[in-house]
């Protein structure tokens, strides 16, 4: 081994400067140099990582997935429902709207800027990280975070198509055809993330390109067939963090007693679409099984109507005490109306689950915070039961919950719940407020707000640690209000917030997603203006020489950037901005009466459409 490495070292110098240069360099350098380079090369051979700034998050050798006979075979697949029902229109009737030449010019120039931003970030990805999961937007190189199959490549396919970047699309499809889904860089494959980003991206690109690129469906099926083995458990719930190498070796795996609700509850749309496109019911079947349990459990949880964020999917227990539309739960709720749409209204249980959940959320999750303008905005918080068994709201805001407005707007139309459209607008106003309230113009990941005029007392209640207390001890006797005012100043609390939790903005899409949907539902062009303000702030803070980067603290006017660009920037955020400035009646504009978007913003064709 040592000899091989030494000769590799020699070969390295030989390659860069010819054999003579190699010898000369070795003799000229001090002897410490050779061991140092030797060490680097050992690392290279052991980890098989390039000596670049890129990195694989993990590497677990060269095991390959091979199909195994099912341990718990299913013989009676649930068939896709064949019938449907008339679903009311979602979109505003834009055909009745005229746009002045001046308005059109402005809209199109904004749209072009979004496209330029996409091209900039896509070029950065192709130059520095093509085929890897993510580009490092500041230092270049790559990061593998979702299997190392090229999450950004696959996630971006449909945006490339929608933006009319056909050459780039075809190149990307060529690269996708070469992905080897039989092995990957993860120990525990995240079934949910793999489904929404990869299967979602492939199926959407297939649908949008009018099914002309058969390889996209082939690849989606190849990947789904591997993931399908994660459902080969006694109760057919998936092992959501799936140690696929163990499964490949024939080890029996069971679902976890600590599964995130979103990871088990939001696989339906992709698996259903796959069954619709392939005609194979097995994908839909495993989803239908999960949904049946959700129907049964919905009214038996600690907060009937909502499912808890953590589910024991091994023993099918739903008794965890934490409820939210935010992280860990979000897309489970989002997928109820979406699955209903994809099934063309044929399965009423999705509508019933949705309406039941929204009724409970209106009572226990949505709240009106006290903000400086006193505008009647809403947020969706987090609730758990007190020891006495009473629901207690934690008035926490999360960027992730901003999808709720769009969900309610769609639900208001398809389930004929007109009041929900009003709630949707207020929820979206809450998110828009949270963007506009910070010096950077960006909404933080998480924060707290308060819901009445005990604002400063609430700040005091949230800053009880000794290092958060006023440096001047004489103020300790101050009234709660004075005390709170001081703490607000000392801890950088922005008016309207009571505490700042996670101050990052990580290029997330939920706010612009809801702006897009509310615009399409109401036709109100004020949403385009809100989107543009949002865009200018995002562009200013996140643009790098290579692409766009997450930022550390939205409370800074010019925030520091962090070297990460998740694939949803190209898949979702930029796609929604692009669509907001489109002509809603034009071709290729993702009409919500013809398409349903998965939680990663991948449009699937609704069966009612031609
Ligand atoms: C995306 O991967 C999806 O939208 C998911 O449902 C939530 N998180 C990110 C975007 O924030």
XYZ file of N, CA and C in Angstrom, residues 105-123 159-160 162-165 512 515 527-540 542-543 547-548 568-582 589:
183
model
N -44.577 45.935 -19.282
C -43.127 46.126 -19.385
C -42.475 45.933 -18.020
N -43.101 46.505 -17.003
C -42.539 46.383 -15.655
C -42.533 44.921 -15.203
N -43.660 44.278 -15.421
C -43.761 42.870 -15.001
C -42.711 42.015 -15.704
N -42.566 42.227 -17.013
C -41.618 41.392 -17.750
C -40.166 41.698 -17.381
N -39.901 42.961 -17.056
C -38.505 43.271 -16.684
C -38.190 42.627 -15.323
N -39.178 42.608 -14.439
C -38.963 41.927 -13.151
C -38.766 40.428 -13.379
N -39.575 39.896 -14.248
C -39.478 38.461 -14.525
C -38.090 38.109 -15.082
N -37.593 38.977 -15.964
C -36.275 38.725 -16.552
C -35.196 38.703 -15.467
N -35.369 39.587 -14.469
C -34.359 39.627 -13.385
C -34.373 38.321 -12.587
N -35.544 37.760 -12.432
C -35.627 36.466 -11.717
C -34.928 35.389 -12.562
N -35.180 35.437 -13.852
C -34.560 34.429 -14.729
C -33.035 34.591 -14.708
N -32.580 35.835 -14.740
C -31.122 36.069 -14.689
C -30.543 35.479 -13.409
N -31.282 35.654 -12.314
C -30.794 35.122 -11.030
C -30.734 33.594 -11.085
N -31.737 32.993 -11.717
C -31.724 31.533 -11.845
C -30.516 31.090 -12.667
N -30.312 31.772 -13.798
C -29.193 31.390 -14.681
C -27.859 31.542 -13.940
N -27.755 32.592 -13.156
C -26.521 32.829 -12.387
C -26.268 31.650 -11.430
N -27.281 31.290 -10.668
C -27.095 30.227 -9.668
C -26.940 28.858 -10.339
N -27.664 28.642 -11.417
C -27.551 27.364 -12.140
C -26.141 27.230 -12.733
N -25.630 28.325 -13.294
C -24.277 28.275 -13.866
C -23.258 27.993 -12.770
N -37.841 23.728 -13.355
C -37.673 25.187 -13.453
C -36.960 25.519 -14.763
N -35.972 24.689 -15.118
C -35.288 24.898 -16.407
C -36.316 24.870 -17.529
N -39.651 25.327 -17.355
C -40.619 26.435 -17.293
C -39.998 27.749 -17.760
N -38.735 27.950 -17.474
C -38.087 29.199 -17.873
C -37.637 29.161 -19.335
N -37.909 28.067 -20.005
C -37.581 27.968 -21.431
C -36.093 27.743 -21.681
N -35.373 27.243 -20.696
C -33.934 26.978 -20.873
C -33.781 25.546 -21.409
N -43.049 33.190 -0.518
C -43.333 33.508 -1.929
C -44.285 32.457 -2.523
N -47.589 33.799 -1.612
C -47.870 34.986 -2.426
C -48.335 34.542 -3.811
N -50.088 41.650 -4.514
C -49.181 40.550 -4.161
C -47.918 40.567 -5.017
N -48.042 41.041 -6.261
C -46.828 41.146 -7.081
C -45.890 42.198 -6.497
N -46.471 43.273 -5.981
C -45.631 44.315 -5.370
C -44.934 43.779 -4.117
N -45.692 43.043 -3.302
C -45.087 42.461 -2.088
C -43.962 41.505 -2.482
N -44.200 40.756 -3.569
C -43.187 39.799 -4.027
C -41.928 40.537 -4.462
N -42.119 41.660 -5.128
C -40.940 42.358 -5.638
C -40.091 42.928 -4.496
N -40.790 43.472 -3.490
C -40.050 43.977 -2.317
C -39.249 42.842 -1.673
N -39.907 41.712 -1.575
C -39.266 40.543 -0.985
C -38.052 40.129 -1.820
N -38.259 40.145 -3.135
C -37.178 39.728 -4.029
C -35.954 40.631 -3.881
N -36.210 41.946 -3.853
C -35.064 42.871 -3.766
C -34.261 42.623 -2.487
N -34.954 42.348 -1.390
C -34.252 42.084 -0.128
C -33.476 40.768 -0.213
N -34.094 39.752 -0.787
C -33.434 38.442 -0.867
C -32.200 38.534 -1.764
N -32.375 39.172 -2.906
C -31.275 39.275 -3.873
C -30.093 40.031 -3.253
N -30.436 41.151 -2.589
C -29.384 41.990 -1.985
C -28.583 41.188 -0.950
N -28.439 37.752 -0.403
C -27.981 36.367 -0.607
C -27.092 36.159 -1.825
N -27.038 37.128 -2.728
C -26.290 36.888 -3.978
C -24.783 36.766 -3.697
N -23.456 31.953 -6.755
C -24.902 31.618 -6.761
C -25.607 32.468 -5.710
N -26.330 31.835 -4.805
C -26.977 32.533 -3.683
C -26.734 31.740 -2.411
N -33.734 23.633 -2.871
C -35.052 24.267 -3.043
C -34.966 25.717 -3.514
N -33.779 26.314 -3.478
C -33.641 27.679 -4.015
C -33.998 27.694 -5.511
N -33.433 26.740 -6.258
C -33.720 26.679 -7.698
C -35.046 25.968 -7.980
N -35.363 24.996 -7.135
C -36.583 24.212 -7.386
C -37.833 24.986 -7.028
N -37.775 25.701 -5.899
C -39.002 26.320 -5.379
C -38.968 27.833 -5.413
N -38.025 28.413 -4.659
C -38.078 29.856 -4.418
C -38.064 30.627 -5.740
N -37.089 30.308 -6.588
C -37.014 31.055 -7.851
C -38.164 30.698 -8.796
N -38.638 29.471 -8.703
C -39.777 29.098 -9.560
C -41.021 29.916 -9.181
N -41.280 30.029 -7.875
C -42.449 30.797 -7.453
C -42.305 32.269 -7.831
N -41.111 32.838 -7.658
C -40.924 34.240 -8.069
C -41.191 34.390 -9.575
N -40.680 33.442 -10.340
C -40.869 33.469 -11.795
C -42.351 33.420 -12.149
N -43.087 32.537 -11.491
C -44.507 32.370 -11.804
C -45.330 33.585 -11.372
N -44.924 34.235 -10.286
C -45.660 35.421 -9.817
C -45.652 36.510 -10.880
N -44.568 36.586 -11.648
C -44.485 37.641 -12.661
C -44.815 37.133 -14.062
N -45.522 36.014 -14.109
C -45.932 35.477 -15.406
C -47.285 36.028 -15.837
N -47.651 28.241 -17.697
C -47.639 29.097 -16.507
C -48.179 28.388 -15.273
